[in-house]
Amino acid sequence: MRAHSVDKWLPRLIIILIAIFLLGPIVATFIYSISTVWVKTILPSGLTFKWYGVLTADPDFIPSTLRSLILAVAVVLITMLVFLPVIFYANVYNPKLKEKLRYLSILPYSIPGIVLVTGLVQLYGSLPVPKLLILILTISAICLPAFYQSLNNAFMGDDFQGMFEQAQLLGDSKLGAFVRVVLPNIRAGLMVGLLLTFTTAFTEYVITNIFLTGQYETLKIYMYRLMNTNGNAASVLTIIFFIFLGIIAFILIKIVSSQKRSVKE
Amino acid sequence: MVNTDNFLSVSHLNISFNGNTVIKDLSFNIKKGTLTSFLGPSGSGKTTVLRAIAGLNQTFAGQIMLDGQDIANLQPNQRNIGMIFQSYALFPNLTVFDNIAYGLRVQKKSKAEIEKAVTDMLAVIGLTQRRDYYPANLSGGQRQRVAIARSMVLEPKLLLLDEPLSALDAKTRVELRNQIKRYQQELGITMIFVTHDQTEAMAISDDVLIMSAGELEQQGSAMDIYANPKTMFVADFIGNHNVLTATDLSKLGLVANQTDGQYIIRPELLEHVMPANLNGYAAIEGQVVELAVLGNRVEYSLKTATGHIVKAECMNQNINFTINDHIKVYLKVAEIKKVG
């Protein structure tokens, strides 16, 4: 009986401890973002939303947000226009290429950011190509694993070669068959892949900061700079980041669960 | 004017993959309005030829003429050829109606035309009540009927069916096989039906084309190929024939002094009931070593005193022997055929 009781309560206790461990800093950051002063006391001296006003009034806030957006949208476009057709081709027509892609997609995990940046500077630093473009291409490559895996799963369910060829036999062009038949049937995997790509690019810090030596200040770089000058405003930005990622996670969960429902039907 | 005997004319077709020649100098003609089966074992190149005709494999040498037009360099969407895949290849995101309407929408037909054509086709395949269903909610047989309707609604010059029944259960296979034949006859579409099942090919085809290792073994009507196989491969593949040499025939006391070569005896020609007139007949005596009741038919094997195994079959109703019995079977000597 006693053992049964421990079996019941121990997992719950562990989960509660993990939840406190994970949520504690977020709650503390939020409280710090709305506190007037919180130094050497257990609780803040007072509460205020003025730091939200201070952050949004900062002339660097909107430009850095736009820079992050530009970077993320450019990476998403490259992913759609370059990686998507390649992953489709590898999955449907060339399993050997798929194997190579699988290994290639693991590479960004195994190469530390600093090594990647050093290599990039040496290889492309002297080329007459805008560094921002090289940065966008590099981040696109870093986003490949998540995008590749999301799409790979999407291609597993159906006979996409048969469907793609059938659409052409029914009179459609290759592009028409791809847009009208392939894309709607990988919609969920594609959306998940693109959202993961967007968030990875939007929140990227290491490579952007080192490769462009702070000249292209994204929201993440701005956040780290803010930490040294105004802790409360930096907390506000952290909370905004958290809410933004929370919304993306919510959309991802919705997409995945809606796909499951349609399968059950 | 196009000769209807050469509606589809394939000449000297050669196809290689990674240096391996998989189709070797293949030539054949197909008549307009007929159903021709490509029959052969797995790996014989049937599907490869089909894909070349459809334009899905364009790396080949040779000529493909359809209705008097050289189609070798046309894209799949320019050939007006339909194809049914073994996997159905239905579009999971579209309803039955929208799947069938796909090609008509690509052709930018009016809404009214699409509605009429698809509704008519749904009636032909008997799925009017399922028009708003998604493919996931249909049985295998229903899915394949939608796939066939989706191609037929475009009235293609040629409809290619790549093992369309192989994923279905035995009963549905027979039903759908007969339906395909009915559609073909009612709509007059020229069809090529790929299968490795000789019974299926025999049952459905006007013409059968037998392939082995990328080469054409024989082309002709199902009955002609069954009765007069030209090669040992065809004799072996198309039926459960007894294959014997001239020496074997002599030892069994059937006929003497035959020229060298191989001879076939069809199992259903061996009769276990003694004919009223034995003129022109020979008898084979042996012990029943195998006996299989296949519903209305019985297949059995005799082991003769010379050690030969002779396969025979008869209808089930008047069988008067059982396993291990010693019996005699009778054969018209004129029915012994030399191969080739």
Coordinates of C-alpha atoms in Angstrom, one line a residue, chain A:
Chain A
M1 CA 0.0 0.0 0.0
R2 CA 2.8 2.3 1.0
A3 CA 4.8 1.5 -2.2
H4 CA 1.7 2.2 -4.2
S5 CA 1.3 5.6 -2.6
V6 CA 5.0 6.5 -3.4
D7 CA 4.4 5.4 -7.0
K8 CA 1.6 7.8 -7.3
W9 CA 3.1 10.8 -5.7
L10 CA 6.8 10.7 -6.7
P11 CA 6.2 11.3 -10.4
R12 CA 3.9 14.2 -9.6
L13 CA 6.5 15.7 -7.2
I14 CA 9.2 15.4 -9.9
I15 CA 7.0 17.1 -12.5
I16 CA 6.1 20.0 -10.1
L17 CA 9.8 20.5 -9.3
I18 CA 10.7 20.6 -13.0
A19 CA 7.8 23.0 -13.7
I20 CA 9.0 25.3 -10.9
F21 CA 12.6 25.0 -12.2
L22 CA 11.5 26.0 -15.8
L23 CA 8.8 28.5 -15.0
G24 CA 10.6 30.2 -12.0
P25 CA 13.0 32.3 -14.1
I26 CA 10.2 33.3 -16.4
V27 CA 8.0 34.4 -13.6
A28 CA 11.0 36.2 -11.9
T29 CA 11.8 37.9 -15.2
F30 CA 8.2 39.1 -15.7
I31 CA 8.1 40.4 -12.1
Y32 CA 11.4 42.2 -12.7
S33 CA 10.0 43.7 -15.9
I34 CA 7.1 45.3 -13.9
S35 CA 9.1 46.3 -10.8
T36 CA 10.2 49.8 -10.0
V37 CA 13.2 48.7 -8.1
W38 CA 14.2 45.1 -7.0
V39 CA 17.6 45.1 -5.5
K40 CA 18.7 43.4 -2.3
T41 CA 15.1 42.7 -1.3
I42 CA 12.9 39.6 -1.4
L43 CA 10.1 41.4 -3.2
P44 CA 10.2 44.4 -5.5
S45 CA 9.7 47.8 -3.9
G46 CA 6.8 48.6 -6.3
L47 CA 5.1 47.7 -9.5
T48 CA 5.0 49.6 -12.8
F49 CA 4.6 49.1 -16.5
K50 CA 6.9 52.0 -17.4
W51 CA 9.7 49.8 -18.6
Y52 CA 7.3 48.6 -21.4
G53 CA 7.0 52.2 -22.4
V54 CA 10.7 52.8 -22.1
L55 CA 11.5 49.8 -24.4
T56 CA 9.0 50.7 -27.1
A57 CA 10.1 54.3 -27.1
D58 CA 13.8 53.3 -27.5
P59 CA 14.7 54.3 -31.1
D60 CA 16.7 51.0 -31.5
F61 CA 13.8 48.8 -30.7
I62 CA 11.8 49.0 -33.9
P63 CA 14.8 48.9 -36.3
S64 CA 16.2 45.8 -34.6
T65 CA 12.8 44.1 -34.7
L66 CA 12.6 44.9 -38.4
R67 CA 16.2 43.5 -39.0
S68 CA 15.2 40.3 -37.3
L69 CA 12.1 40.1 -39.4
I70 CA 14.0 40.8 -42.6
L71 CA 16.5 38.0 -41.7
A72 CA 13.7 35.5 -40.8
V73 CA 11.6 36.2 -43.9
A74 CA 14.6 36.0 -46.2
V75 CA 15.6 32.7 -44.7
V76 CA 12.0 31.4 -45.0
L77 CA 11.9 32.4 -48.7
I78 CA 15.2 30.6 -49.4
T79 CA 14.0 27.6 -47.6
M80 CA 10.8 27.5 -49.6
L81 CA 12.4 28.2 -53.0
V82 CA 15.6 26.1 -52.6
F83 CA 15.3 23.4 -50.0
L84 CA 11.6 22.5 -50.6
P85 CA 12.1 21.4 -54.3
V86 CA 15.3 19.6 -53.4
I87 CA 13.7 17.7 -50.5
F88 CA 10.8 16.8 -52.7
Y89 CA 13.1 15.6 -55.5
A90 CA 15.2 13.5 -53.1
N91 CA 12.1 12.0 -51.4
V92 CA 10.2 11.2 -54.6
Y93 CA 12.8 10.4 -57.2
N94 CA 16.3 10.0 -55.7
P95 CA 16.6 8.0 -52.5
K96 CA 20.4 8.2 -52.8
L97 CA 20.3 12.0 -52.6
K98 CA 18.0 11.7 -49.6
E99 CA 20.7 9.7 -47.8
K100 CA 23.3 12.4 -48.5
L101 CA 20.9 15.2 -47.5
R102 CA 20.3 13.4 -44.2
Y103 CA 24.0 13.5 -43.4
L104 CA 24.3 17.1 -44.6
S105 CA 21.4 18.2 -42.4
I106 CA 23.2 16.9 -39.3
L107 CA 26.3 18.9 -40.0
P108 CA 25.1 22.2 -38.5
Y109 CA 24.5 20.4 -35.2
S110 CA 28.1 19.1 -35.2
I111 CA 29.9 22.3 -36.1
P112 CA 30.1 24.9 -33.3
G113 CA 29.0 28.3 -34.2
I114 CA 32.4 29.9 -33.7
V115 CA 34.1 27.4 -36.0
L116 CA 31.4 28.0 -38.6
V117 CA 31.9 31.8 -38.4
T118 CA 35.7 31.5 -38.6
G119 CA 35.3 29.3 -41.7
L120 CA 32.8 31.7 -43.3
V121 CA 35.0 34.8 -42.7
Q122 CA 38.1 33.1 -44.2
L123 CA 36.1 31.7 -47.2
Y124 CA 33.8 34.5 -48.1
G125 CA 35.1 37.5 -46.2
S126 CA 37.0 38.9 -49.1
L127 CA 34.4 38.2 -51.8
P128 CA 32.5 41.2 -53.3
V129 CA 29.2 39.8 -52.0
P130 CA 27.2 41.6 -49.3
K131 CA 27.9 39.9 -46.0
L132 CA 24.2 40.0 -45.1
L133 CA 23.5 37.7 -48.0
I134 CA 26.2 35.3 -46.8
L135 CA 24.7 35.5 -43.3
I136 CA 21.2 34.7 -44.7
L137 CA 22.5 31.7 -46.6
T138 CA 24.4 30.5 -43.5
I139 CA 21.3 30.7 -41.3
S140 CA 19.3 29.0 -44.0
A141 CA 21.7 26.1 -43.9
I142 CA 21.5 26.0 -40.1
C143 CA 17.7 25.9 -40.3
L144 CA 17.9 22.9 -42.8
P145 CA 17.8 20.1 -40.2
A146 CA 14.5 21.1 -38.7
F147 CA 12.9 21.9 -42.0
Y148 CA 14.3 18.7 -43.6
Q149 CA 12.9 16.5 -40.8
S150 CA 9.5 18.1 -40.8
L151 CA 9.1 17.6 -44.6
N152 CA 10.7 14.2 -44.6
N153 CA 7.9 13.0 -42.3
A154 CA 5.3 14.7 -44.4
F155 CA 6.5 12.8 -47.5
M156 CA 6.4 9.4 -45.8
G157 CA 2.6 8.9 -45.8
D158 CA 1.5 9.0 -49.4
D159 CA 2.7 7.9 -52.9
F160 CA 3.9 11.4 -53.9
Q161 CA 5.6 10.1 -57.1
G162 CA 2.4 8.5 -58.2
M163 CA 0.3 11.6 -57.4
F164 CA 2.8 14.0 -59.0
E165 CA 2.9 11.9 -62.2
Q166 CA -0.9 11.3 -62.2
A167 CA -1.5 15.0 -62.1
Q168 CA 0.7 15.4 -65.2
L169 CA -1.0 12.6 -67.0
L170 CA -4.3 14.4 -66.2
G171 CA -3.0 17.3 -68.2
D172 CA -1.3 19.4 -65.6
S173 CA 2.2 21.0 -65.9
K174 CA 5.0 20.0 -63.5
L175 CA 4.7 23.3 -61.6
G176 CA 0.9 23.0 -61.6
A177 CA 1.1 19.4 -60.2
F178 CA 3.5 20.5 -57.5
V179 CA 1.3 23.5 -56.4
R180 CA -2.1 21.8 -56.7
V181 CA -1.2 18.3 -55.6
V182 CA 2.1 18.1 -53.7
L183 CA 1.9 21.3 -51.6
P184 CA -1.7 20.7 -50.2
N185 CA -0.7 17.2 -49.1
I186 CA 2.4 18.3 -47.2
R187 CA 0.7 21.4 -45.8
A188 CA 1.0 20.5 -42.1
G189 CA 4.7 19.3 -42.4
L190 CA 5.5 22.4 -44.5
M191 CA 3.9 24.8 -42.0
V192 CA 5.7 23.2 -39.0
G193 CA 9.0 23.4 -40.9
L194 CA 8.6 27.0 -42.0
L195 CA 7.6 28.1 -38.5
L196 CA 10.6 26.4 -37.0
T197 CA 12.8 28.0 -39.6
F198 CA 11.3 31.4 -38.9
T199 CA 11.8 31.2 -35.2
T200 CA 15.4 29.8 -35.5
A201 CA 16.3 32.7 -37.9
F202 CA 14.4 35.3 -35.8
T203 CA 16.2 34.4 -32.6
E204 CA 19.6 33.6 -34.1
Y205 CA 22.4 35.4 -32.1
V206 CA 25.9 33.8 -32.3
I207 CA 26.6 33.8 -36.0
T208 CA 24.9 37.2 -36.7
N209 CA 26.8 38.9 -33.8
I210 CA 30.3 37.5 -34.7
F211 CA 30.1 37.4 -38.5
L212 CA 28.8 40.9 -38.9
T213 CA 30.5 42.1 -35.7
G214 CA 27.4 43.8 -34.3
Q215 CA 26.9 46.0 -37.4
Y216 CA 23.5 44.3 -38.1
E217 CA 21.8 44.6 -34.8
T218 CA 18.9 42.1 -34.6
L219 CA 16.4 41.9 -31.8
K220 CA 18.5 39.2 -30.0
I221 CA 21.7 41.3 -30.2
Y222 CA 19.8 44.3 -29.0
M223 CA 18.4 42.3 -26.1
Y224 CA 21.9 41.3 -24.9
R225 CA 23.1 44.9 -25.3
L226 CA 20.1 46.1 -23.3
M227 CA 21.0 43.6 -20.4
N228 CA 24.2 45.7 -19.7
T229 CA 22.4 49.0 -19.7
N230 CA 18.8 48.5 -18.5
G231 CA 18.0 45.2 -16.8
N232 CA 14.3 46.0 -16.5
A233 CA 13.9 46.9 -20.2
A234 CA 15.8 43.7 -21.1
S235 CA 13.4 41.8 -19.0
V236 CA 10.5 43.3 -20.9
L237 CA 12.1 42.2 -24.2
T238 CA 12.7 38.7 -22.8
I239 CA 9.0 38.5 -21.9
I240 CA 8.0 39.8 -25.4
F241 CA 10.3 37.1 -26.9
F242 CA 8.7 34.5 -24.7
I243 CA 5.2 35.5 -25.7
F244 CA 6.2 35.5 -29.4
L245 CA 7.7 31.9 -29.1
G246 CA 4.6 30.8 -27.1
I247 CA 2.3 31.9 -29.9
I248 CA 4.5 30.1 -32.5
A249 CA 4.4 26.9 -30.3
F250 CA 0.7 27.2 -29.9
I251 CA 0.3 27.4 -33.7
L252 CA 2.6 24.4 -34.2
I253 CA 0.5 22.4 -31.7
K254 CA -2.7 23.4 -33.5
I255 CA -1.3 22.4 -36.9
V256 CA -0.1 19.0 -35.6
S257 CA -3.3 18.2 -33.7
S258 CA -5.5 19.3 -36.7
Q259 CA -3.6 16.9 -38.9
K260 CA -4.2 14.0 -36.4
R261 CA -8.0 14.8 -36.4
S262 CA -8.2 14.6 -40.2
V263 CA -6.5 11.2 -40.2
K264 CA -9.0 9.9 -37.6
E265 CA -11.9 11.0 -39.7

